[in-house]
Amino acid sequence: LPIEMYLQDIDLKGSQLNITTVSRFPEDQVIMPIIDNFIKKINSDPTFTDDFSEFKSLGYDEETVDEKRMIVYRFTAKLKRSN
């Protein structure tokens, strides 16, 4: 996981959960393997999967702030229906 990943926004509409995070990445660091690993960890965490399914990436935007590489990343998941 990125060392500094911060939640920017969490939105639950109906059964759709949308999460936006912000993280600083060094210029030489490849983003996708880290994000893929993060998604795998979330999808295997019973605390999350008891209530949500289909945690996946919606993509990211890259910005430079004060000469630092910042990644704004979006994820989504579905709330499981209770029986």
PDB file of C-alpha atoms in Angstrom:
ATOM      1  CA  LEU A   1       0.000   0.000   0.000  1.00  0.00           C
ATOM      2  CA  PRO A   2       1.108   3.554  -0.479  1.00  0.00           C
ATOM      3  CA  ILE A   3       2.589   4.843   2.760  1.00  0.00           C
ATOM      4  CA  GLU A   4       0.467   7.969   2.702  1.00  0.00           C
ATOM      5  CA  MET A   5      -3.008   7.131   1.396  1.00  0.00           C
ATOM      6  CA  TYR A   6      -5.743   9.425   2.632  1.00  0.00           C
ATOM      7  CA  LEU A   7      -9.490   9.229   2.189  1.00  0.00           C
ATOM      8  CA  GLN A   8     -10.750  12.228   0.288  1.00  0.00           C
ATOM      9  CA  ASP A   9     -14.399  11.219  -0.123  1.00  0.00           C
ATOM     10  CA  ILE A  10     -16.753   8.358   0.752  1.00  0.00           C
ATOM     11  CA  ASP A  11     -20.198   8.296  -0.832  1.00  0.00           C
ATOM     12  CA  LEU A  12     -22.908   5.641  -0.426  1.00  0.00           C
ATOM     13  CA  LYS A  13     -25.863   5.983  -2.773  1.00  0.00           C
ATOM     14  CA  GLY A  14     -28.282   3.098  -2.663  1.00  0.00           C
ATOM     15  CA  SER A  15     -26.096   0.020  -2.790  1.00  0.00           C
ATOM     16  CA  GLN A  16     -23.130   1.724  -4.493  1.00  0.00           C
ATOM     17  CA  LEU A  17     -20.131   2.750  -2.370  1.00  0.00           C
ATOM     18  CA  ASN A  18     -17.660   5.159  -4.002  1.00  0.00           C
ATOM     19  CA  ILE A  19     -14.320   5.958  -2.372  1.00  0.00           C
ATOM     20  CA  THR A  20     -11.785   8.567  -3.470  1.00  0.00           C
ATOM     21  CA  THR A  21      -8.274   8.521  -2.036  1.00  0.00           C
ATOM     22  CA  VAL A  22      -5.213  10.736  -2.405  1.00  0.00           C
ATOM     23  CA  SER A  23      -1.678   9.439  -2.170  1.00  0.00           C
ATOM     24  CA  ARG A  24       1.831  10.691  -2.796  1.00  0.00           C
ATOM     25  CA  PHE A  25       3.919   8.453  -5.050  1.00  0.00           C
ATOM     26  CA  PRO A  26       7.615   8.849  -5.836  1.00  0.00           C
ATOM     27  CA  GLU A  27       8.247   9.593  -9.508  1.00  0.00           C
ATOM     28  CA  ASP A  28       9.942   6.227 -10.086  1.00  0.00           C
ATOM     29  CA  GLN A  29       7.210   4.144  -8.439  1.00  0.00           C
ATOM     30  CA  VAL A  30       4.810   2.180 -10.669  1.00  0.00           C
ATOM     31  CA  ILE A  31       1.221   2.762  -9.548  1.00  0.00           C
ATOM     32  CA  MET A  32      -0.827  -0.194 -10.782  1.00  0.00           C
ATOM     33  CA  PRO A  33       0.935  -3.063  -8.922  1.00  0.00           C
ATOM     34  CA  ILE A  34       0.457  -1.193  -5.644  1.00  0.00           C
ATOM     35  CA  ILE A  35      -3.215  -0.461  -6.364  1.00  0.00           C
ATOM     36  CA  ASP A  36      -3.838  -4.048  -7.520  1.00  0.00           C
ATOM     37  CA  ASN A  37      -2.317  -5.328  -4.266  1.00  0.00           C
ATOM     38  CA  PHE A  38      -4.511  -2.912  -2.277  1.00  0.00           C
ATOM     39  CA  ILE A  39      -7.650  -4.165  -4.070  1.00  0.00           C
ATOM     40  CA  LYS A  40      -6.675  -7.812  -3.395  1.00  0.00           C
ATOM     41  CA  LYS A  41      -6.185  -7.052   0.307  1.00  0.00           C
ATOM     42  CA  ILE A  42      -9.568  -5.352   0.593  1.00  0.00           C
ATOM     43  CA  ASN A  43     -11.334  -8.140  -1.322  1.00  0.00           C
ATOM     44  CA  SER A  44      -9.854 -10.744   1.050  1.00  0.00           C
ATOM     45  CA  ASP A  45     -10.668  -8.837   4.258  1.00  0.00           C
ATOM     46  CA  PRO A  46     -13.742 -10.382   5.976  1.00  0.00           C
ATOM     47  CA  THR A  47     -14.503  -7.099   7.742  1.00  0.00           C
ATOM     48  CA  PHE A  48     -15.105  -5.513   4.337  1.00  0.00           C
ATOM     49  CA  THR A  49     -16.492  -8.506   2.421  1.00  0.00           C
ATOM     50  CA  ASP A  50     -19.124  -9.259   5.066  1.00  0.00           C
ATOM     51  CA  ASP A  51     -20.943  -6.105   3.930  1.00  0.00           C
ATOM     52  CA  PHE A  52     -19.574  -5.266   0.473  1.00  0.00           C
ATOM     53  CA  SER A  53     -18.693  -7.038  -2.763  1.00  0.00           C
ATOM     54  CA  GLU A  54     -17.040  -6.211  -6.068  1.00  0.00           C
ATOM     55  CA  PHE A  55     -14.437  -3.759  -4.708  1.00  0.00           C
ATOM     56  CA  LYS A  56     -12.702  -2.505  -7.836  1.00  0.00           C
ATOM     57  CA  SER A  57     -10.868   0.378  -9.433  1.00  0.00           C
ATOM     58  CA  LEU A  58     -12.551   3.232 -11.291  1.00  0.00           C
ATOM     59  CA  GLY A  59      -9.196   4.695 -12.325  1.00  0.00           C
ATOM     60  CA  TYR A  60      -6.962   7.525 -11.204  1.00  0.00           C
ATOM     61  CA  ASP A  61      -5.727  11.006 -12.031  1.00  0.00           C
ATOM     62  CA  GLU A  62      -2.166  12.142 -11.585  1.00  0.00           C
ATOM     63  CA  GLU A  63      -1.318  15.634 -10.372  1.00  0.00           C
ATOM     64  CA  THR A  64       1.808  17.500  -9.329  1.00  0.00           C
ATOM     65  CA  VAL A  65       1.517  19.509  -6.114  1.00  0.00           C
ATOM     66  CA  ASP A  66       4.564  21.404  -4.817  1.00  0.00           C
ATOM     67  CA  GLU A  67       6.696  19.322  -7.211  1.00  0.00           C
ATOM     68  CA  LYS A  68       5.370  16.065  -5.690  1.00  0.00           C
ATOM     69  CA  ARG A  69       3.517  13.373  -7.626  1.00  0.00           C
ATOM     70  CA  MET A  70      -0.006  12.977  -6.231  1.00  0.00           C
ATOM     71  CA  ILE A  71      -2.463  10.288  -7.271  1.00  0.00           C
ATOM     72  CA  VAL A  72      -6.219  10.751  -6.854  1.00  0.00           C
ATOM     73  CA  TYR A  73      -7.662   7.254  -7.056  1.00  0.00           C
ATOM     74  CA  ARG A  74     -11.293   6.129  -7.252  1.00  0.00           C
ATOM     75  CA  PHE A  75     -12.732   2.808  -6.094  1.00  0.00           C
ATOM     76  CA  THR A  76     -16.219   1.348  -5.995  1.00  0.00           C
ATOM     77  CA  ALA A  77     -17.978  -1.513  -4.215  1.00  0.00           C
ATOM     78  CA  LYS A  78     -21.527  -2.824  -3.867  1.00  0.00           C
ATOM     79  CA  LEU A  79     -23.359  -3.118  -0.581  1.00  0.00           C
ATOM     80  CA  LYS A  80     -24.611  -6.663  -0.071  1.00  0.00           C
ATOM     81  CA  ARG A  81     -28.326  -7.013   0.491  1.00  0.00           C
ATOM     82  CA  SER A  82     -29.356  -8.351   3.864  1.00  0.00           C
ATOM     83  CA  ASN A  83     -31.696 -11.324   3.927  1.00  0.00           C
TER      84      ASN A  83
END
